Amino acid sequence: MTQLSHSVSRSLFAGLIVCLANSLVADPMEMLTTEDLEKELFGTHLFGHLMGSDIPFDECIEPDGETVYRFAPDSTVIGYSSPGMMVVTPLAQACFSYPPDDDPNPSCFRVFRYQDGYVFDSVGASSRFIVTRIVRGVDICPEPGSFIS
């Protein structure tokens, strides 16, 4: 073997070792099925942040699918709050419409279990929302604009 091929072989081997080590330490994520989404998301209040930032959000989902979404409450970014509607599709996606009746392009997400919460991975976009706290048994959400923590 030439010096170049030894160098390439060592680089490939080192890369393989790093990938294997990362896969052993990384938290596995399990995608929720349609049935899981229906069972686990309705009647909850979810709290977390936009991946790659500390910008907080929360989403309250009533048992009938009506939602209240808040982005950046109590942060330096201008906050946003809106009523909406969540539906679960047969493709195992949670789709949100804001406002609830007039949105022709809902935001759909694949949802993964992650640590004690979820990761909402946007379908067709590059955003991910990390849910770090879940309140279950919610019947009625706060009014839009009522930022709570």
mmCIF file with all atom_site columns, C-alpha atoms in Angstrom:
data_model
loop_
_atom_site.group_PDB
_atom_site.id
_atom_site.type_symbol
_atom_site.label_atom_id
_atom_site.label_alt_id
_atom_site.label_comp_id
_atom_site.label_asym_id
_atom_site.label_entity_id
_atom_site.label_seq_id
_atom_site.pdbx_PDB_ins_code
_atom_site.Cartn_x
_atom_site.Cartn_y
_atom_site.Cartn_z
_atom_site.occupancy
_atom_site.B_iso_or_equiv
_atom_site.pdbx_formal_charge
_atom_site.auth_seq_id
_atom_site.auth_comp_id
_atom_site.auth_asym_id
_atom_site.auth_atom_id
_atom_site.pdbx_PDB_model_num
ATOM 1   C CA . MET A 1 1   ? 0.000   0.000  0.000  1.00 0.00 ? 1   MET A CA 1
ATOM 2   C CA . THR A 1 2   ? 1.095   3.518  -0.632 1.00 0.00 ? 2   THR A CA 1
ATOM 3   C CA . GLN A 1 3   ? 1.402   6.197  2.032  1.00 0.00 ? 3   GLN A CA 1
ATOM 4   C CA . LEU A 1 4   ? -1.778  7.829  0.668  1.00 0.00 ? 4   LEU A CA 1
ATOM 5   C CA . SER A 1 5   ? -3.825  4.641  0.905  1.00 0.00 ? 5   SER A CA 1
ATOM 6   C CA . HIS A 1 6   ? -2.611  4.061  4.503  1.00 0.00 ? 6   HIS A CA 1
ATOM 7   C CA . SER A 1 7   ? -3.676  7.594  5.365  1.00 0.00 ? 7   SER A CA 1
ATOM 8   C CA . VAL A 1 8   ? -7.102  7.164  3.744  1.00 0.00 ? 8   VAL A CA 1
ATOM 9   C CA . SER A 1 9   ? -7.594  3.783  5.466  1.00 0.00 ? 9   SER A CA 1
ATOM 10  C CA . ARG A 1 10  ? -6.716  5.264  8.870  1.00 0.00 ? 10  ARG A CA 1
ATOM 11  C CA . SER A 1 11  ? -9.071  8.216  8.276  1.00 0.00 ? 11  SER A CA 1
ATOM 12  C CA . LEU A 1 12  ? -11.940 5.930  7.273  1.00 0.00 ? 12  LEU A CA 1
ATOM 13  C CA . PHE A 1 13  ? -11.308 3.666  10.267 1.00 0.00 ? 13  PHE A CA 1
ATOM 14  C CA . ALA A 1 14  ? -11.203 6.656  12.648 1.00 0.00 ? 14  ALA A CA 1
ATOM 15  C CA . GLY A 1 15  ? -14.437 7.974  11.142 1.00 0.00 ? 15  GLY A CA 1
ATOM 16  C CA . LEU A 1 16  ? -16.107 4.599  11.618 1.00 0.00 ? 16  LEU A CA 1
ATOM 17  C CA . ILE A 1 17  ? -15.030 4.464  15.279 1.00 0.00 ? 17  ILE A CA 1
ATOM 18  C CA . VAL A 1 18  ? -16.422 7.981  15.909 1.00 0.00 ? 18  VAL A CA 1
ATOM 19  C CA . CYS A 1 19  ? -19.755 7.066  14.271 1.00 0.00 ? 19  CYS A CA 1
ATOM 20  C CA . LEU A 1 20  ? -20.040 3.870  16.317 1.00 0.00 ? 20  LEU A CA 1
ATOM 21  C CA . ALA A 1 21  ? -19.201 5.697  19.546 1.00 0.00 ? 21  ALA A CA 1
ATOM 22  C CA . ASN A 1 22  ? -21.785 8.410  18.823 1.00 0.00 ? 22  ASN A CA 1
ATOM 23  C CA . SER A 1 23  ? -24.474 5.837  18.116 1.00 0.00 ? 23  SER A CA 1
ATOM 24  C CA . LEU A 1 24  ? -23.770 4.101  21.428 1.00 0.00 ? 24  LEU A CA 1
ATOM 25  C CA . VAL A 1 25  ? -24.066 7.298  23.492 1.00 0.00 ? 25  VAL A CA 1
ATOM 26  C CA . ALA A 1 26  ? -26.853 9.057  21.625 1.00 0.00 ? 26  ALA A CA 1
ATOM 27  C CA . ASP A 1 27  ? -30.358 8.743  23.038 1.00 0.00 ? 27  ASP A CA 1
ATOM 28  C CA . PRO A 1 28  ? -32.433 6.603  20.692 1.00 0.00 ? 28  PRO A CA 1
ATOM 29  C CA . MET A 1 29  ? -35.570 8.197  19.288 1.00 0.00 ? 29  MET A CA 1
ATOM 30  C CA . GLU A 1 30  ? -38.687 6.171  18.568 1.00 0.00 ? 30  GLU A CA 1
ATOM 31  C CA . MET A 1 31  ? -41.232 7.585  16.107 1.00 0.00 ? 31  MET A CA 1
ATOM 32  C CA . LEU A 1 32  ? -44.787 7.603  17.436 1.00 0.00 ? 32  LEU A CA 1
ATOM 33  C CA . THR A 1 33  ? -47.434 5.748  15.467 1.00 0.00 ? 33  THR A CA 1
ATOM 34  C CA . THR A 1 34  ? -50.819 7.222  14.572 1.00 0.00 ? 34  THR A CA 1
ATOM 35  C CA . GLU A 1 35  ? -52.307 5.403  17.567 1.00 0.00 ? 35  GLU A CA 1
ATOM 36  C CA . ASP A 1 36  ? -49.551 6.688  19.886 1.00 0.00 ? 36  ASP A CA 1
ATOM 37  C CA . LEU A 1 37  ? -50.114 10.268 18.707 1.00 0.00 ? 37  LEU A CA 1
ATOM 38  C CA . GLU A 1 38  ? -53.861 10.055 19.329 1.00 0.00 ? 38  GLU A CA 1
ATOM 39  C CA . LYS A 1 39  ? -53.352 8.526  22.771 1.00 0.00 ? 39  LYS A CA 1
ATOM 40  C CA . GLU A 1 40  ? -50.453 10.693 23.930 1.00 0.00 ? 40  GLU A CA 1
ATOM 41  C CA . LEU A 1 41  ? -50.955 14.200 22.503 1.00 0.00 ? 41  LEU A CA 1
ATOM 42  C CA . PHE A 1 42  ? -54.627 15.065 22.962 1.00 0.00 ? 42  PHE A CA 1
ATOM 43  C CA . GLY A 1 43  ? -55.316 16.589 26.396 1.00 0.00 ? 43  GLY A CA 1
ATOM 44  C CA . THR A 1 44  ? -51.746 17.776 27.004 1.00 0.00 ? 44  THR A CA 1
ATOM 45  C CA . HIS A 1 45  ? -49.807 20.977 27.529 1.00 0.00 ? 45  HIS A CA 1
ATOM 46  C CA . LEU A 1 46  ? -46.332 20.733 26.019 1.00 0.00 ? 46  LEU A CA 1
ATOM 47  C CA . PHE A 1 47  ? -43.379 22.967 26.964 1.00 0.00 ? 47  PHE A CA 1
ATOM 48  C CA . GLY A 1 48  ? -39.992 23.152 25.296 1.00 0.00 ? 48  GLY A CA 1
ATOM 49  C CA . HIS A 1 49  ? -37.736 25.076 22.953 1.00 0.00 ? 49  HIS A CA 1
ATOM 50  C CA . LEU A 1 50  ? -36.817 25.406 19.317 1.00 0.00 ? 50  LEU A CA 1
ATOM 51  C CA . MET A 1 51  ? -33.866 23.114 18.604 1.00 0.00 ? 51  MET A CA 1
ATOM 52  C CA . GLY A 1 52  ? -30.567 24.947 18.411 1.00 0.00 ? 52  GLY A CA 1
ATOM 53  C CA . SER A 1 53  ? -31.816 27.833 20.540 1.00 0.00 ? 53  SER A CA 1
ATOM 54  C CA . ASP A 1 54  ? -33.183 28.666 23.951 1.00 0.00 ? 54  ASP A CA 1
ATOM 55  C CA . ILE A 1 55  ? -36.324 30.213 22.453 1.00 0.00 ? 55  ILE A CA 1
ATOM 56  C CA . PRO A 1 56  ? -39.221 28.704 24.409 1.00 0.00 ? 56  PRO A CA 1
ATOM 57  C CA . PHE A 1 57  ? -42.609 27.613 23.158 1.00 0.00 ? 57  PHE A CA 1
ATOM 58  C CA . ASP A 1 58  ? -45.631 25.912 24.594 1.00 0.00 ? 58  ASP A CA 1
ATOM 59  C CA . GLU A 1 59  ? -48.604 24.244 22.969 1.00 0.00 ? 59  GLU A CA 1
ATOM 60  C CA . CYS A 1 60  ? -51.768 23.259 24.772 1.00 0.00 ? 60  CYS A CA 1
ATOM 61  C CA . ILE A 1 61  ? -53.871 20.612 23.010 1.00 0.00 ? 61  ILE A CA 1
ATOM 62  C CA . GLU A 1 62  ? -57.439 20.019 24.201 1.00 0.00 ? 62  GLU A CA 1
ATOM 63  C CA . PRO A 1 63  ? -59.021 16.550 23.885 1.00 0.00 ? 63  PRO A CA 1
ATOM 64  C CA . ASP A 1 64  ? -60.968 17.693 20.774 1.00 0.00 ? 64  ASP A CA 1
ATOM 65  C CA . GLY A 1 65  ? -57.788 18.948 19.044 1.00 0.00 ? 65  GLY A CA 1
ATOM 66  C CA . GLU A 1 66  ? -58.203 22.681 19.652 1.00 0.00 ? 66  GLU A CA 1
ATOM 67  C CA . THR A 1 67  ? -54.845 24.210 20.531 1.00 0.00 ? 67  THR A CA 1
ATOM 68  C CA . VAL A 1 68  ? -53.228 27.326 21.866 1.00 0.00 ? 68  VAL A CA 1
ATOM 69  C CA . TYR A 1 69  ? -49.693 27.898 20.618 1.00 0.00 ? 69  TYR A CA 1
ATOM 70  C CA . ARG A 1 70  ? -47.256 30.330 22.198 1.00 0.00 ? 70  ARG A CA 1
ATOM 71  C CA . PHE A 1 71  ? -43.823 31.071 20.818 1.00 0.00 ? 71  PHE A CA 1
ATOM 72  C CA . ALA A 1 72  ? -41.191 32.969 22.786 1.00 0.00 ? 72  ALA A CA 1
ATOM 73  C CA . PRO A 1 73  ? -43.198 33.834 25.902 1.00 0.00 ? 73  PRO A CA 1
ATOM 74  C CA . ASP A 1 74  ? -41.076 35.647 28.459 1.00 0.00 ? 74  ASP A CA 1
ATOM 75  C CA . SER A 1 75  ? -38.039 35.935 26.180 1.00 0.00 ? 75  SER A CA 1
ATOM 76  C CA . THR A 1 76  ? -36.204 38.703 24.390 1.00 0.00 ? 76  THR A CA 1
ATOM 77  C CA . VAL A 1 77  ? -37.893 37.773 21.102 1.00 0.00 ? 77  VAL A CA 1
ATOM 78  C CA . ILE A 1 78  ? -41.335 39.266 20.436 1.00 0.00 ? 78  ILE A CA 1
ATOM 79  C CA . GLY A 1 79  ? -43.835 36.664 21.610 1.00 0.00 ? 79  GLY A CA 1
ATOM 80  C CA . TYR A 1 80  ? -46.553 35.171 19.457 1.00 0.00 ? 80  TYR A CA 1
ATOM 81  C CA . SER A 1 81  ? -49.728 33.396 20.485 1.00 0.00 ? 81  SER A CA 1
ATOM 82  C CA . SER A 1 82  ? -52.490 31.843 18.390 1.00 0.00 ? 82  SER A CA 1
ATOM 83  C CA . PRO A 1 83  ? -55.420 29.457 18.635 1.00 0.00 ? 83  PRO A CA 1
ATOM 84  C CA . GLY A 1 84  ? -55.221 26.459 16.342 1.00 0.00 ? 84  GLY A CA 1
ATOM 85  C CA . MET A 1 85  ? -56.267 22.908 15.644 1.00 0.00 ? 85  MET A CA 1
ATOM 86  C CA . MET A 1 86  ? -54.291 19.666 15.670 1.00 0.00 ? 86  MET A CA 1
ATOM 87  C CA . VAL A 1 87  ? -55.215 16.579 13.690 1.00 0.00 ? 87  VAL A CA 1
ATOM 88  C CA . VAL A 1 88  ? -53.397 13.259 13.458 1.00 0.00 ? 88  VAL A CA 1
ATOM 89  C CA . THR A 1 89  ? -53.019 11.827 9.963  1.00 0.00 ? 89  THR A CA 1
ATOM 90  C CA . PRO A 1 90  ? -52.925 8.168  8.886  1.00 0.00 ? 90  PRO A CA 1
ATOM 91  C CA . LEU A 1 91  ? -49.250 8.829  7.988  1.00 0.00 ? 91  LEU A CA 1
ATOM 92  C CA . ALA A 1 92  ? -48.452 9.210  11.715 1.00 0.00 ? 92  ALA A CA 1
ATOM 93  C CA . GLN A 1 93  ? -48.091 12.983 11.555 1.00 0.00 ? 93  GLN A CA 1
ATOM 94  C CA . ALA A 1 94  ? -49.398 15.630 13.943 1.00 0.00 ? 94  ALA A CA 1
ATOM 95  C CA . CYS A 1 95  ? -50.628 18.541 11.801 1.00 0.00 ? 95  CYS A CA 1
ATOM 96  C CA . PHE A 1 96  ? -51.332 21.999 13.235 1.00 0.00 ? 96  PHE A CA 1
ATOM 97  C CA . SER A 1 97  ? -53.418 24.739 11.585 1.00 0.00 ? 97  SER A CA 1
ATOM 98  C CA . TYR A 1 98  ? -53.343 28.391 12.674 1.00 0.00 ? 98  TYR A CA 1
ATOM 99  C CA . PRO A 1 99  ? -55.947 29.800 12.779 1.00 0.00 ? 99  PRO A CA 1
ATOM 100 C CA . PRO A 1 100 ? -57.960 26.625 13.279 1.00 0.00 ? 100 PRO A CA 1
ATOM 101 C CA . ASP A 1 101 ? -60.288 26.896 10.261 1.00 0.00 ? 101 ASP A CA 1
ATOM 102 C CA . ASP A 1 102 ? -58.509 29.011 7.657  1.00 0.00 ? 102 ASP A CA 1
ATOM 103 C CA . ASP A 1 103 ? -55.013 27.557 7.254  1.00 0.00 ? 103 ASP A CA 1
ATOM 104 C CA . PRO A 1 104 ? -54.629 25.917 3.813  1.00 0.00 ? 104 PRO A CA 1
ATOM 105 C CA . ASN A 1 105 ? -51.110 24.715 4.670  1.00 0.00 ? 105 ASN A CA 1
ATOM 106 C CA . PRO A 1 106 ? -50.978 23.051 8.078  1.00 0.00 ? 106 PRO A CA 1
ATOM 107 C CA . SER A 1 107 ? -47.609 22.468 9.712  1.00 0.00 ? 107 SER A CA 1
ATOM 108 C CA . CYS A 1 108 ? -47.092 18.725 9.968  1.00 0.00 ? 108 CYS A CA 1
ATOM 109 C CA . PHE A 1 109 ? -44.596 16.930 12.170 1.00 0.00 ? 109 PHE A CA 1
ATOM 110 C CA . ARG A 1 110 ? -43.281 13.453 12.757 1.00 0.00 ? 110 ARG A CA 1
ATOM 111 C CA . VAL A 1 111 ? -43.075 13.007 16.515 1.00 0.00 ? 111 VAL A CA 1
ATOM 112 C CA . PHE A 1 112 ? -40.379 11.027 18.299 1.00 0.00 ? 112 PHE A CA 1
ATOM 113 C CA . ARG A 1 113 ? -40.043 10.012 21.929 1.00 0.00 ? 113 ARG A CA 1
ATOM 114 C CA . TYR A 1 114 ? -36.900 11.610 23.304 1.00 0.00 ? 114 TYR A CA 1
ATOM 115 C CA . GLN A 1 115 ? -35.729 11.343 26.909 1.00 0.00 ? 115 GLN A CA 1
ATOM 116 C CA . ASP A 1 116 ? -38.774 12.405 29.012 1.00 0.00 ? 116 ASP A CA 1
ATOM 117 C CA . GLY A 1 117 ? -40.427 14.326 26.176 1.00 0.00 ? 117 GLY A CA 1
ATOM 118 C CA . TYR A 1 118 ? -40.731 14.491 22.416 1.00 0.00 ? 118 TYR A CA 1
ATOM 119 C CA . VAL A 1 119 ? -39.055 15.848 19.320 1.00 0.00 ? 119 VAL A CA 1
ATOM 120 C CA . PHE A 1 120 ? -41.419 17.354 16.742 1.00 0.00 ? 120 PHE A CA 1
ATOM 121 C CA . ASP A 1 121 ? -39.617 17.082 13.396 1.00 0.00 ? 121 ASP A CA 1
ATOM 122 C CA . SER A 1 122 ? -41.186 19.275 10.715 1.00 0.00 ? 122 SER A CA 1
ATOM 123 C CA . VAL A 1 123 ? -42.231 17.541 7.501  1.00 0.00 ? 123 VAL A CA 1
ATOM 124 C CA . GLY A 1 124 ? -41.002 19.575 4.543  1.00 0.00 ? 124 GLY A CA 1
ATOM 125 C CA . ALA A 1 125 ? -39.104 22.143 6.627  1.00 0.00 ? 125 ALA A CA 1
ATOM 126 C CA . SER A 1 126 ? -36.001 22.102 8.761  1.00 0.00 ? 126 SER A CA 1
ATOM 127 C CA . SER A 1 127 ? -37.429 23.062 12.147 1.00 0.00 ? 127 SER A CA 1
ATOM 128 C CA . ARG A 1 128 ? -37.437 20.830 15.205 1.00 0.00 ? 128 ARG A CA 1
ATOM 129 C CA . PHE A 1 129 ? -39.163 21.504 18.479 1.00 0.00 ? 129 PHE A CA 1
ATOM 130 C CA . ILE A 1 130 ? -37.888 19.780 21.619 1.00 0.00 ? 130 ILE A CA 1
ATOM 131 C CA . VAL A 1 131 ? -40.535 19.089 24.277 1.00 0.00 ? 131 VAL A CA 1
ATOM 132 C CA . THR A 1 132 ? -38.980 18.871 27.725 1.00 0.00 ? 132 THR A CA 1
ATOM 133 C CA . ARG A 1 133 ? -42.093 19.006 29.923 1.00 0.00 ? 133 ARG A CA 1
ATOM 134 C CA . ILE A 1 134 ? -45.548 17.473 29.451 1.00 0.00 ? 134 ILE A CA 1
ATOM 135 C CA . VAL A 1 135 ? -48.652 18.197 31.510 1.00 0.00 ? 135 VAL A CA 1
ATOM 136 C CA . ARG A 1 136 ? -51.302 15.501 30.925 1.00 0.00 ? 136 ARG A CA 1
ATOM 137 C CA . GLY A 1 137 ? -55.019 15.459 31.665 1.00 0.00 ? 137 GLY A CA 1
ATOM 138 C CA . VAL A 1 138 ? -55.692 18.936 30.242 1.00 0.00 ? 138 VAL A CA 1
ATOM 139 C CA . ASP A 1 139 ? -59.361 19.616 29.412 1.00 0.00 ? 139 ASP A CA 1
ATOM 140 C CA . ILE A 1 140 ? -59.311 23.358 28.667 1.00 0.00 ? 140 ILE A CA 1
ATOM 141 C CA . CYS A 1 141 ? -56.380 25.456 27.442 1.00 0.00 ? 141 CYS A CA 1
ATOM 142 C CA . PRO A 1 142 ? -55.661 29.006 28.587 1.00 0.00 ? 142 PRO A CA 1
ATOM 143 C CA . GLU A 1 143 ? -56.830 31.817 26.334 1.00 0.00 ? 143 GLU A CA 1
ATOM 144 C CA . PRO A 1 144 ? -54.439 32.787 23.525 1.00 0.00 ? 144 PRO A CA 1
ATOM 145 C CA . GLY A 1 145 ? -52.147 35.538 24.753 1.00 0.00 ? 145 GLY A CA 1
ATOM 146 C CA . SER A 1 146 ? -52.094 34.218 28.330 1.00 0.00 ? 146 SER A CA 1
ATOM 147 C CA . PHE A 1 147 ? -48.440 33.290 28.687 1.00 0.00 ? 147 PHE A CA 1
ATOM 148 C CA . ILE A 1 148 ? -47.892 30.788 31.468 1.00 0.00 ? 148 ILE A CA 1
ATOM 149 C CA . SER A 1 149 ? -44.917 28.717 32.522 1.00 0.00 ? 149 SER A CA 1
#
